mmCIF file of C-alpha atoms and ligand atoms in Angstrom:
data_model
loop_
_atom_site.group_PDB
_atom_site.id
_atom_site.type_symbol
_atom_site.label_atom_id
_atom_site.label_comp_id
_atom_site.label_asym_id
_atom_site.label_seq_id
_atom_site.Cartn_x
_atom_site.Cartn_y
_atom_site.Cartn_z
ATOM 1 C CA MET A 27 0.000 0.000 0.000
ATOM 2 C CA GLY A 28 1.329 3.432 -0.917
ATOM 3 C CA LYS A 29 2.374 6.011 1.609
ATOM 4 C CA ILE A 30 0.506 9.320 1.327
ATOM 5 C CA LEU A 31 2.613 12.381 2.106
ATOM 6 C CA SER A 32 1.404 16.002 2.089
ATOM 7 C CA ILE A 33 3.754 18.926 1.613
ATOM 8 C CA ALA A 34 2.184 21.761 3.573
ATOM 9 C CA ASN A 35 2.852 25.250 4.894
ATOM 10 C CA GLN A 36 0.330 28.065 4.667
ATOM 11 C CA LYS A 37 3.100 30.513 3.774
ATOM 12 C CA GLY A 38 3.474 31.017 0.030
ATOM 13 C CA GLY A 39 6.841 30.800 -1.688
ATOM 14 C CA VAL A 40 8.553 28.462 0.788
ATOM 15 C CA GLY A 41 9.200 25.682 -1.740
ATOM 16 C CA LYS A 42 6.136 23.421 -1.401
ATOM 17 C CA THR A 43 5.549 23.022 -5.115
ATOM 18 C CA THR A 44 9.237 22.830 -6.011
ATOM 19 C CA SER A 45 9.664 20.113 -3.385
ATOM 20 C CA SER A 46 6.494 18.235 -4.418
ATOM 21 C CA VAL A 47 7.542 18.120 -8.062
ATOM 22 C CA ASN A 48 11.180 17.275 -7.451
ATOM 23 C CA LEU A 49 10.696 14.805 -4.619
ATOM 24 C CA SER A 50 8.073 12.992 -6.723
ATOM 25 C CA ALA A 51 10.309 12.909 -9.786
ATOM 26 C CA CYS A 52 13.330 11.702 -7.781
ATOM 27 C CA LEU A 53 11.329 8.924 -6.100
ATOM 28 C CA ALA A 54 10.114 7.905 -9.569
ATOM 29 C CA GLN A 55 13.661 7.933 -10.906
ATOM 30 C CA LEU A 56 14.695 5.691 -8.019
ATOM 31 C CA GLY A 57 12.183 3.141 -9.276
ATOM 32 C CA LYS A 58 9.154 3.947 -7.119
ATOM 33 C CA LYS A 59 5.700 4.278 -8.611
ATOM 34 C CA VAL A 60 4.549 7.784 -7.694
ATOM 35 C CA LEU A 61 1.343 9.798 -7.923
ATOM 36 C CA LEU A 62 1.535 13.574 -7.500
ATOM 37 C CA VAL A 63 -1.720 15.242 -6.463
ATOM 38 C CA ASP A 64 -1.997 18.966 -7.134
ATOM 39 C CA THR A 65 -4.373 20.663 -4.690
ATOM 40 C CA ASP A 66 -3.310 24.250 -5.391
ATOM 41 C CA PRO A 67 -5.580 26.172 -7.815
ATOM 42 C CA GLN A 68 -2.402 27.778 -9.219
ATOM 43 C CA GLY A 69 -1.671 24.385 -10.773
ATOM 44 C CA ASN A 70 2.099 24.913 -10.685
ATOM 45 C CA ALA A 71 2.843 21.285 -9.795
ATOM 46 C CA THR A 72 0.713 20.264 -12.783
ATOM 47 C CA SER A 73 2.639 22.404 -15.271
ATOM 48 C CA GLY A 74 5.896 21.610 -13.456
ATOM 49 C CA VAL A 75 5.715 17.976 -14.595
ATOM 50 C CA GLY A 76 4.890 18.892 -18.178
ATOM 51 C CA VAL A 77 1.081 18.715 -18.139
ATOM 52 C CA ASN A 78 -0.674 21.535 -19.985
ATOM 53 C CA LYS A 79 -3.459 22.928 -17.793
ATOM 54 C CA ALA A 80 -5.192 24.420 -20.824
ATOM 55 C CA ASP A 81 -5.760 20.896 -22.223
ATOM 56 C CA MET A 82 -7.584 19.739 -19.089
ATOM 57 C CA ASP A 83 -11.350 19.863 -18.946
ATOM 58 C CA GLN A 84 -11.384 17.941 -15.674
ATOM 59 C CA CYS A 85 -9.156 18.137 -12.639
ATOM 60 C CA ILE A 86 -9.045 17.461 -8.898
ATOM 61 C CA TYR A 87 -11.950 19.917 -8.562
ATOM 62 C CA ASN A 88 -14.340 17.434 -10.207
ATOM 63 C CA VAL A 89 -13.113 14.700 -7.883
ATOM 64 C CA LEU A 90 -13.540 16.741 -4.693
ATOM 65 C CA VAL A 91 -16.737 18.587 -5.520
ATOM 66 C CA GLU A 92 -18.519 16.291 -8.006
ATOM 67 C CA ASP A 93 -17.356 12.848 -6.817
ATOM 68 C CA LEU A 94 -15.716 11.965 -10.131
ATOM 69 C CA PRO A 95 -13.478 8.877 -9.610
ATOM 70 C CA ALA A 96 -9.834 9.974 -9.200
ATOM 71 C CA GLU A 97 -8.740 7.433 -11.866
ATOM 72 C CA GLU A 98 -10.615 9.465 -14.460
ATOM 73 C CA VAL A 99 -8.512 12.595 -13.990
ATOM 74 C CA CYS A 100 -5.181 10.871 -13.362
ATOM 75 C CA VAL A 101 -2.708 11.351 -16.267
ATOM 76 C CA SER A 102 0.925 10.437 -17.004
ATOM 77 C CA SER A 103 3.551 13.130 -16.554
ATOM 78 C CA SER A 104 6.710 13.846 -18.543
ATOM 79 C CA VAL A 105 8.577 11.552 -16.108
ATOM 80 C CA ASN A 106 8.545 7.726 -16.165
ATOM 81 C CA ASN A 107 6.757 6.149 -13.179
ATOM 82 C CA LEU A 108 5.153 9.486 -12.253
ATOM 83 C CA ASP A 109 1.434 10.168 -12.719
ATOM 84 C CA ILE A 110 -0.418 13.308 -11.734
ATOM 85 C CA ILE A 111 -3.884 14.349 -10.697
ATOM 86 C CA PRO A 112 -3.867 17.890 -12.060
ATOM 87 C CA ALA A 113 -5.314 21.127 -10.717
ATOM 88 C CA THR A 114 -6.598 24.015 -12.782
ATOM 89 C CA ILE A 115 -7.893 27.426 -11.748
ATOM 90 C CA GLN A 116 -11.345 25.826 -11.526
ATOM 91 C CA LEU A 117 -10.213 24.476 -8.159
ATOM 92 C CA ALA A 118 -10.276 28.021 -6.734
ATOM 93 C CA GLY A 119 -14.037 27.625 -6.221
ATOM 94 C CA ALA A 120 -13.728 24.396 -4.245
ATOM 95 C CA GLU A 121 -12.692 26.031 -0.978
ATOM 96 C CA ILE A 122 -16.130 27.703 -0.768
ATOM 97 C CA GLU A 123 -18.209 25.117 -2.627
ATOM 98 C CA LEU A 124 -17.093 22.356 -0.273
ATOM 99 C CA VAL A 125 -18.267 24.193 2.850
ATOM 100 C CA PRO A 126 -21.904 23.015 2.817
ATOM 101 C CA THR A 127 -21.180 19.482 1.537
ATOM 102 C CA ILE A 128 -21.335 16.238 3.500
ATOM 103 C CA SER A 129 -17.996 14.816 4.663
ATOM 104 C CA ARG A 130 -16.219 17.827 3.249
ATOM 105 C CA GLU A 131 -12.920 17.113 5.076
ATOM 106 C CA ILE A 132 -12.566 13.486 3.983
ATOM 107 C CA ARG A 133 -13.288 13.779 0.267
ATOM 108 C CA LEU A 134 -9.681 13.492 -0.873
ATOM 109 C CA LYS A 135 -9.043 10.578 1.491
ATOM 110 C CA LYS A 136 -11.988 8.681 0.012
ATOM 111 C CA ALA A 137 -11.005 9.572 -3.556
ATOM 112 C CA LEU A 138 -7.472 8.226 -3.107
ATOM 113 C CA GLU A 139 -8.521 4.942 -1.514
ATOM 114 C CA SER A 140 -9.011 3.187 -4.853
ATOM 115 C CA LEU A 141 -5.589 4.366 -6.106
ATOM 116 C CA LYS A 142 -3.518 3.722 -2.995
ATOM 117 C CA ASP A 143 -2.541 0.190 -3.971
ATOM 118 C CA ASP A 144 -1.269 1.245 -7.397
ATOM 119 C CA TYR A 145 1.524 3.474 -6.038
ATOM 120 C CA ASP A 146 4.466 3.365 -3.640
ATOM 121 C CA PHE A 147 4.121 7.064 -2.824
ATOM 122 C CA ILE A 148 1.340 9.605 -3.238
ATOM 123 C CA ILE A 149 2.636 13.169 -2.797
ATOM 124 C CA ILE A 150 0.136 15.990 -2.256
ATOM 125 C CA ASP A 151 1.134 19.582 -3.051
ATOM 126 C CA CYS A 152 -0.934 21.852 -0.767
ATOM 127 C CA PRO A 153 -2.099 25.420 -1.434
ATOM 128 C CA PRO A 154 -0.777 28.335 0.670
ATOM 129 C CA SER A 155 -3.622 28.354 3.194
ATOM 130 C CA LEU A 156 -5.011 26.270 6.030
ATOM 131 C CA GLY A 157 -8.459 26.000 4.434
ATOM 132 C CA LEU A 158 -10.456 22.953 3.419
ATOM 133 C CA LEU A 159 -8.068 21.887 0.650
ATOM 134 C CA THR A 160 -5.144 21.613 3.062
ATOM 135 C CA ILE A 161 -7.380 19.946 5.671
ATOM 136 C CA ASN A 162 -8.414 17.398 3.021
ATOM 137 C CA ALA A 163 -4.759 16.742 2.219
ATOM 138 C CA LEU A 164 -3.798 16.275 5.893
ATOM 139 C CA THR A 165 -6.795 14.034 6.494
ATOM 140 C CA ALA A 166 -5.826 11.815 3.557
ATOM 141 C CA SER A 167 -2.145 11.587 4.554
ATOM 142 C CA ASP A 168 0.033 9.226 6.539
ATOM 143 C CA THR A 169 2.611 11.970 7.049
ATOM 144 C CA VAL A 170 3.193 15.666 6.428
ATOM 145 C CA MET A 171 6.419 17.294 5.262
ATOM 146 C CA ILE A 172 6.877 20.937 6.259
ATOM 147 C CA PRO A 173 9.156 23.055 4.070
ATOM 148 C CA VAL A 174 10.730 25.993 5.880
ATOM 149 C CA GLN A 175 12.525 28.701 3.968
ATOM 150 C CA CYS A 176 15.921 29.726 5.351
ATOM 151 C CA GLU A 177 15.086 33.390 5.933
ATOM 152 C CA TYR A 178 14.184 35.810 8.729
ATOM 153 C CA TYR A 179 10.994 34.780 10.535
ATOM 154 C CA ALA A 180 11.426 31.211 9.258
ATOM 155 C CA LEU A 181 9.451 29.840 12.192
ATOM 156 C CA GLU A 182 6.735 32.475 12.010
ATOM 157 C CA GLY A 183 3.337 30.974 11.239
ATOM 158 C CA LEU A 184 4.472 27.439 12.031
ATOM 159 C CA SER A 185 2.479 27.394 15.267
ATOM 160 C CA GLN A 186 -0.765 27.799 13.273
ATOM 161 C CA LEU A 187 0.282 24.975 10.978
ATOM 162 C CA LEU A 188 1.184 22.736 13.917
ATOM 163 C CA ASN A 189 -2.138 23.597 15.507
ATOM 164 C CA SER A 190 -4.030 22.585 12.354
ATOM 165 C CA ILE A 191 -2.058 19.329 12.294
ATOM 166 C CA ARG A 192 -3.059 18.691 15.936
ATOM 167 C CA LEU A 193 -6.720 19.415 15.175
ATOM 168 C CA VAL A 194 -6.662 17.003 12.234
ATOM 169 C CA GLN A 195 -5.004 14.382 14.457
ATOM 170 C CA LYS A 196 -7.659 14.875 17.110
ATOM 171 C CA HIS A 197 -10.769 14.908 14.939
ATOM 172 C CA LEU A 198 -10.076 13.474 11.497
ATOM 173 C CA ASN A 199 -6.878 11.424 11.213
ATOM 174 C CA LYS A 200 -5.334 10.211 14.465
ATOM 175 C CA ASP A 201 -2.497 8.428 12.619
ATOM 176 C CA LEU A 202 -1.128 11.541 10.900
ATOM 177 C CA MET A 203 2.577 12.011 11.664
ATOM 178 C CA ILE A 204 5.078 14.737 10.907
ATOM 179 C CA GLU A 205 7.292 13.209 8.245
ATOM 180 C CA GLY A 206 9.948 15.866 8.603
ATOM 181 C CA VAL A 207 10.918 19.491 8.280
ATOM 182 C CA LEU A 208 12.688 20.453 5.071
ATOM 183 C CA LEU A 209 14.949 23.504 5.007
ATOM 184 C CA THR A 210 14.720 25.208 1.616
ATOM 185 C CA MET A 211 16.393 27.972 -0.394
ATOM 186 C CA LEU A 212 19.531 28.097 1.726
ATOM 187 C CA ASP A 213 22.006 30.732 0.664
ATOM 188 C CA ALA A 214 25.218 29.221 2.003
ATOM 189 C CA ARG A 215 27.068 32.517 1.686
ATOM 190 C CA THR A 216 25.140 34.171 4.489
ATOM 191 C CA ASN A 217 25.314 33.732 8.256
ATOM 192 C CA LEU A 218 21.564 34.079 8.354
ATOM 193 C CA GLY A 219 21.111 30.691 6.705
ATOM 194 C CA ILE A 220 23.274 29.008 9.341
ATOM 195 C CA GLN A 221 21.345 30.756 12.134
ATOM 196 C CA VAL A 222 18.017 29.607 10.713
ATOM 197 C CA ILE A 223 19.261 26.011 10.443
ATOM 198 C CA GLU A 224 20.281 26.101 14.128
ATOM 199 C CA GLU A 225 16.995 27.652 15.192
ATOM 200 C CA VAL A 226 14.866 25.150 13.268
ATOM 201 C CA LYS A 227 16.963 22.202 14.517
ATOM 202 C CA LYS A 228 16.619 23.405 18.104
ATOM 203 C CA TYR A 229 12.855 23.387 17.715
ATOM 204 C CA PHE A 230 12.288 20.284 15.580
ATOM 205 C CA GLN A 231 15.435 18.298 16.478
ATOM 206 C CA ASP A 232 15.763 15.007 14.591
ATOM 207 C CA LYS A 233 12.670 15.768 12.530
ATOM 208 C CA VAL A 234 14.818 18.023 10.317
ATOM 209 C CA TYR A 235 16.072 16.335 7.143
ATOM 210 C CA GLN A 236 19.824 16.075 6.636
ATOM 211 C CA SER A 237 19.253 17.183 3.045
ATOM 212 C CA ILE A 238 19.018 20.971 2.917
ATOM 213 C CA ILE A 239 17.827 22.474 -0.359
ATOM 214 C CA PRO A 240 20.155 25.251 -1.570
ATOM 215 C CA ARG A 241 19.016 28.295 -3.479
ATOM 216 C CA ASN A 242 19.798 27.114 -6.995
ATOM 217 C CA ILE A 243 19.061 29.004 -10.198
ATOM 218 C CA ARG A 244 18.393 25.811 -12.149
ATOM 219 C CA LEU A 245 15.655 24.821 -9.662
ATOM 220 C CA GLY A 246 13.953 28.141 -10.354
ATOM 221 C CA GLU A 247 14.257 27.724 -14.130
ATOM 222 C CA ALA A 248 13.053 24.129 -14.503
ATOM 223 C CA PRO A 249 9.285 24.822 -14.064
ATOM 224 C CA SER A 250 9.193 27.128 -17.081
ATOM 225 C CA HIS A 251 10.383 24.145 -19.137
ATOM 226 C CA GLY A 252 7.734 21.857 -17.655
ATOM 227 C CA GLN A 253 10.434 19.622 -16.214
ATOM 228 C CA PRO A 254 11.631 18.545 -12.799
ATOM 229 C CA ILE A 255 15.274 19.275 -12.063
ATOM 230 C CA ILE A 256 16.475 15.685 -12.607
ATOM 231 C CA THR A 257 15.557 15.838 -16.284
ATOM 232 C CA TYR A 258 16.131 19.579 -16.801
ATOM 233 C CA ASP A 259 19.660 19.573 -15.337
ATOM 234 C CA PRO A 260 20.562 16.239 -13.733
ATOM 235 C CA LYS A 261 24.067 17.430 -12.803
ATOM 236 C CA SER A 262 22.929 20.526 -10.902
ATOM 237 C CA ARG A 263 23.281 20.799 -7.141
ATOM 238 C CA GLY A 264 19.476 21.042 -6.928
ATOM 239 C CA ALA A 265 19.071 17.651 -8.606
ATOM 240 C CA GLU A 266 21.672 16.059 -6.314
ATOM 241 C CA VAL A 267 20.036 17.313 -3.137
ATOM 242 C CA TYR A 268 16.477 16.361 -4.130
ATOM 243 C CA LEU A 269 17.775 12.854 -4.915
ATOM 244 C CA GLU A 270 19.345 12.706 -1.436
ATOM 245 C CA LEU A 271 16.044 13.854 0.035
ATOM 246 C CA ALA A 272 14.163 11.137 -1.866
ATOM 247 C CA LYS A 273 16.493 8.540 -0.338
ATOM 248 C CA GLU A 274 15.863 9.952 3.151
ATOM 249 C CA VAL A 275 12.115 9.816 2.533
ATOM 250 C CA MET A 276 12.395 6.206 1.369
ATOM 251 C CA ALA A 277 14.316 5.299 4.532
ATOM 252 C CA ASN A 278 11.734 7.152 6.651
ATOM 253 C CA GLY A 279 8.947 5.349 4.860
ATOM 254 C CA GLU A 280 10.207 2.017 6.057
ATOM 255 C CA ARG A 281 10.419 3.341 9.623
ATOM 256 C CA VAL A 282 6.948 4.788 9.738
ATOM 257 C CA ARG A 283 5.081 1.825 8.280
HETATM 258 P P1 ADP B 304 5.317 27.418 -2.733
HETATM 259 O O1 ADP B 304 4.745 26.260 -3.478
HETATM 260 O O2 ADP B 304 5.557 27.131 -1.281
HETATM 261 O O3 ADP B 304 4.516 28.671 -2.921
HETATM 262 P P2 ADP B 304 7.410 27.356 -4.751
HETATM 263 O O4 ADP B 304 7.946 25.982 -4.727
HETATM 264 O O5 ADP B 304 6.422 27.670 -5.829
HETATM 265 O O6 ADP B 304 6.779 27.726 -3.337
HETATM 266 O O7 ADP B 304 8.641 28.351 -4.812
HETATM 267 C C1 ADP B 304 8.459 29.763 -4.918
HETATM 268 C C2 ADP B 304 9.391 30.313 -6.014
HETATM 269 O O8 ADP B 304 10.741 30.092 -5.657
HETATM 270 C C3 ADP B 304 9.198 29.635 -7.359
HETATM 271 O O9 ADP B 304 9.377 30.599 -8.366
HETATM 272 C C4 ADP B 304 10.306 28.592 -7.407
HETATM 273 O O10 ADP B 304 10.702 28.307 -8.740
HETATM 274 C C5 ADP B 304 11.401 29.269 -6.623
HETATM 275 N N1 ADP B 304 12.220 28.302 -5.889
HETATM 276 C C6 ADP B 304 11.785 27.346 -5.037
HETATM 277 N N2 ADP B 304 12.810 26.675 -4.488
HETATM 278 C C7 ADP B 304 13.943 27.208 -5.013
HETATM 279 C C8 ADP B 304 15.338 26.962 -4.825
HETATM 280 N N3 ADP B 304 15.775 26.010 -3.987
HETATM 281 N N4 ADP B 304 16.216 27.706 -5.520
HETATM 282 C C9 ADP B 304 15.785 28.683 -6.348
HETATM 283 N N5 ADP B 304 14.492 28.980 -6.568
HETATM 284 C C10 ADP B 304 13.569 28.255 -5.902
HETATM 285 MG MG1 MG B 305 2.905 26.065 -4.496
#
């Protein structure tokens, strides 16, 4: 049975989508069967693995709001072993449309049940909010990965996220665990980066991944080519570190299960 892992942080621009796309692609390259689920109306994970949003007449919206089977919107990506359930801007309405519906928090969990056996990992890219889409992702997940950008106020806002995780554990998904905290966009030339690493490690201790994602121009460029870093520039530092992270996640996976 596949492990379901959400990548969540209500702050925008911390590296959720970059990490979702590149972790998924690296796990796939390492021979795992992976499904990426885009739950951000921006649809950047969708385009990031080479799927054209304009070609989609159905997406995760139809699954969550209209009960369309997830299999029917699942498509192959530009990467071997990696499928995606895409998101388009249509999903922007879901946050409000889901409010009056029955079992609104467990819709994604139910939708993924029929697919869980077909994959080793299901990675969910969350939107930058703690609304119903993120709650659906956390409710469907075995674990949550929290990306933290190496900048001033890195820990700001994390208490709200941790509180949402606790509420989901209490009411919706008692088995949800924190998979790990991922430090992103480290600029190794500054002292600030080192300070943030120390601060985050003091707080989260051994939950912090050894792999720390550097600020890397190639990682920023890859999405505009519809490719993850391991196909766009396999020799870049970004590709190396996301591969290391994928190995850590695989090792973690065996521990958690
Ligand atoms: P989020 O999904 O949390 O909003 P993104 O993954 O979309 O964040 O990243 C925000 C922006 O920063 C994007 O333009 C992305 O390409 C860029 N970016 C993310 N990680 C890196 C990195 N390690 N190095 C350089 N640019 C990055
Ligand atoms: Mg994003």
